PDB file of C-alpha atoms in Angstrom:
ATOM      1  CA  ASN A 214      -8.302 -19.259  27.912  1.00 76.00           C
ATOM      2  CA  LYS A 215      -5.018 -20.053  29.531  1.00 87.00           C
ATOM      3  CA  GLY A 216      -4.722 -20.501  33.287  1.00 89.00           C
ATOM      4  CA  VAL A 217      -2.181 -18.815  35.564  1.00 91.00           C
ATOM      5  CA  PHE A 218       0.638 -20.857  37.034  1.00 94.00           C
ATOM      6  CA  ALA A 219       0.358 -20.197  40.819  1.00 95.00           C
ATOM      7  CA  HIS A 220       4.077 -20.675  41.644  1.00 97.00           C
ATOM      8  CA  TRP A 221       3.511 -18.507  44.735  1.00 98.00           C
ATOM      9  CA  PHE A 222       1.060 -21.032  46.315  1.00 98.00           C
ATOM     10  CA  SER A 223       2.016 -23.890  48.534  1.00 99.00           C
ATOM     11  CA  GLY A 224      -0.601 -25.536  50.786  1.00 98.00           C
ATOM     12  CA  GLU A 225      -3.687 -27.613  50.876  1.00 98.00           C
ATOM     13  CA  ILE A 226      -7.159 -26.826  49.426  1.00 98.00           C
ATOM     14  CA  ARG A 227     -10.213 -28.505  50.922  1.00 97.00           C
ATOM     15  CA  CYS A 228     -13.213 -29.143  48.728  1.00 97.00           C
ATOM     16  CA  PRO A 229     -16.219 -30.319  50.814  1.00 96.00           C
ATOM     17  CA  MET A 230     -18.520 -32.825  49.065  1.00 97.00           C
ATOM     18  CA  GLY A 231     -21.801 -34.397  49.819  1.00 97.00           C
ATOM     19  CA  LYS A 232     -24.315 -33.498  52.538  1.00 96.00           C
ATOM     20  CA  GLN A 233     -23.398 -31.337  55.469  1.00 95.00           C
ATOM     21  CA  ILE A 234     -23.277 -33.569  58.598  1.00 94.00           C
ATOM     22  CA  GLU A 235     -22.177 -31.001  61.190  1.00 92.00           C
ATOM     23  CA  TYR A 236     -22.696 -27.235  61.140  1.00 93.00           C
ATOM     24  CA  VAL A 237     -20.167 -24.787  62.613  1.00 93.00           C
ATOM     25  CA  HIS A 238     -21.255 -21.199  62.630  1.00 92.00           C
ATOM     26  CA  MET A 239     -17.861 -19.444  62.316  1.00 86.00           C
ATOM     27  CA  GLY A 240     -15.239 -20.116  59.702  1.00 79.00           C
ATOM     28  CA  TYR A 241     -15.010 -23.135  57.438  1.00 88.00           C
ATOM     29  CA  ALA A 242     -15.092 -25.919  60.027  1.00 91.00           C
ATOM     30  CA  SER A 243     -18.490 -27.397  59.037  1.00 94.00           C
ATOM     31  CA  LYS A 244     -18.162 -31.094  58.342  1.00 94.00           C
ATOM     32  CA  TYR A 245     -19.451 -32.758  55.110  1.00 96.00           C
ATOM     33  CA  GLU A 246     -19.723 -36.434  54.101  1.00 96.00           C
ATOM     34  CA  HIS A 247     -16.459 -36.231  52.154  1.00 97.00           C
ATOM     35  CA  ASP A 248     -13.541 -33.863  51.713  1.00 97.00           C
ATOM     36  CA  PHE A 249     -11.460 -33.791  48.516  1.00 98.00           C
ATOM     37  CA  LEU A 250      -8.020 -32.515  49.526  1.00 98.00           C
ATOM     38  CA  VAL A 251      -5.431 -31.261  47.014  1.00 98.00           C
ATOM     39  CA  GLU A 252      -1.878 -30.238  48.091  1.00 99.00           C
ATOM     40  CA  PHE A 253       0.385 -27.973  46.118  1.00 98.00           C
ATOM     41  CA  ASN A 254       4.087 -27.128  46.447  1.00 99.00           C
ATOM     42  CA  LYS A 255       5.072 -23.943  44.614  1.00 98.00           C
ATOM     43  CA  GLY A 256       2.081 -24.317  42.296  1.00 97.00           C
ATOM     44  CA  ILE A 257       2.632 -27.989  41.502  1.00 97.00           C
ATOM     45  CA  LEU A 258       0.070 -30.588  42.466  1.00 97.00           C
ATOM     46  CA  VAL A 259       1.881 -33.057  44.789  1.00 99.00           C
ATOM     47  CA  ALA A 260      -0.993 -34.960  46.352  1.00 99.00           C
ATOM     48  CA  LYS A 261      -4.720 -35.479  46.254  1.00 99.00           C
ATOM     49  CA  LYS A 262      -7.053 -37.656  48.241  1.00 98.00           C
ATOM     50  CA  THR A 263     -10.690 -38.118  49.307  1.00 98.00           C
ATOM     51  CA  VAL A 264     -11.452 -38.432  53.014  1.00 96.00           C
ATOM     52  CA  SER A 265     -14.802 -39.893  54.249  1.00 96.00           C
ATOM     53  CA  ASN A 266     -16.022 -38.118  57.375  1.00 95.00           C
ATOM     54  CA  SER A 267     -18.449 -39.296  59.994  1.00 86.00           C
ATOM     55  CA  LEU A 268     -20.117 -37.973  63.090  1.00 74.00           C
ATOM     56  CA  ASP A 269     -18.349 -38.473  66.379  1.00 71.00           C
ATOM     57  CA  ILE A 270     -20.610 -40.899  68.246  1.00 65.00           C
ATOM     58  CA  THR A 271     -18.757 -40.256  71.536  1.00 66.00           C
ATOM     59  CA  LYS A 272     -20.359 -36.748  71.483  1.00 62.00           C
ATOM     60  CA  GLY A 273     -23.827 -38.210  71.192  1.00 56.00           C
ATOM     61  CA  GLU A 274     -24.201 -37.175  67.576  1.00 54.00           C
TER      62      GLU A 274
END
C-alpha cells in the first residue's frame, strides 16, 4: 500500500497525547498532557516536537 504525497498541504498538525486536563466544549481546544506537533511545507515534514502542557494555576485550576 503506497501513501499519497500531499504536496498541496502546508501547515501544522496537532496530535494530543495523554490524559485530558482541560475540557473545551466547542472545537478542538481541549488541553491534554502533551501535544505532538508536526509541521509540513508542501508535503515535506520540516519540524516535529512534543510540548508538555499544564493547567493555568492563575485561573484557580
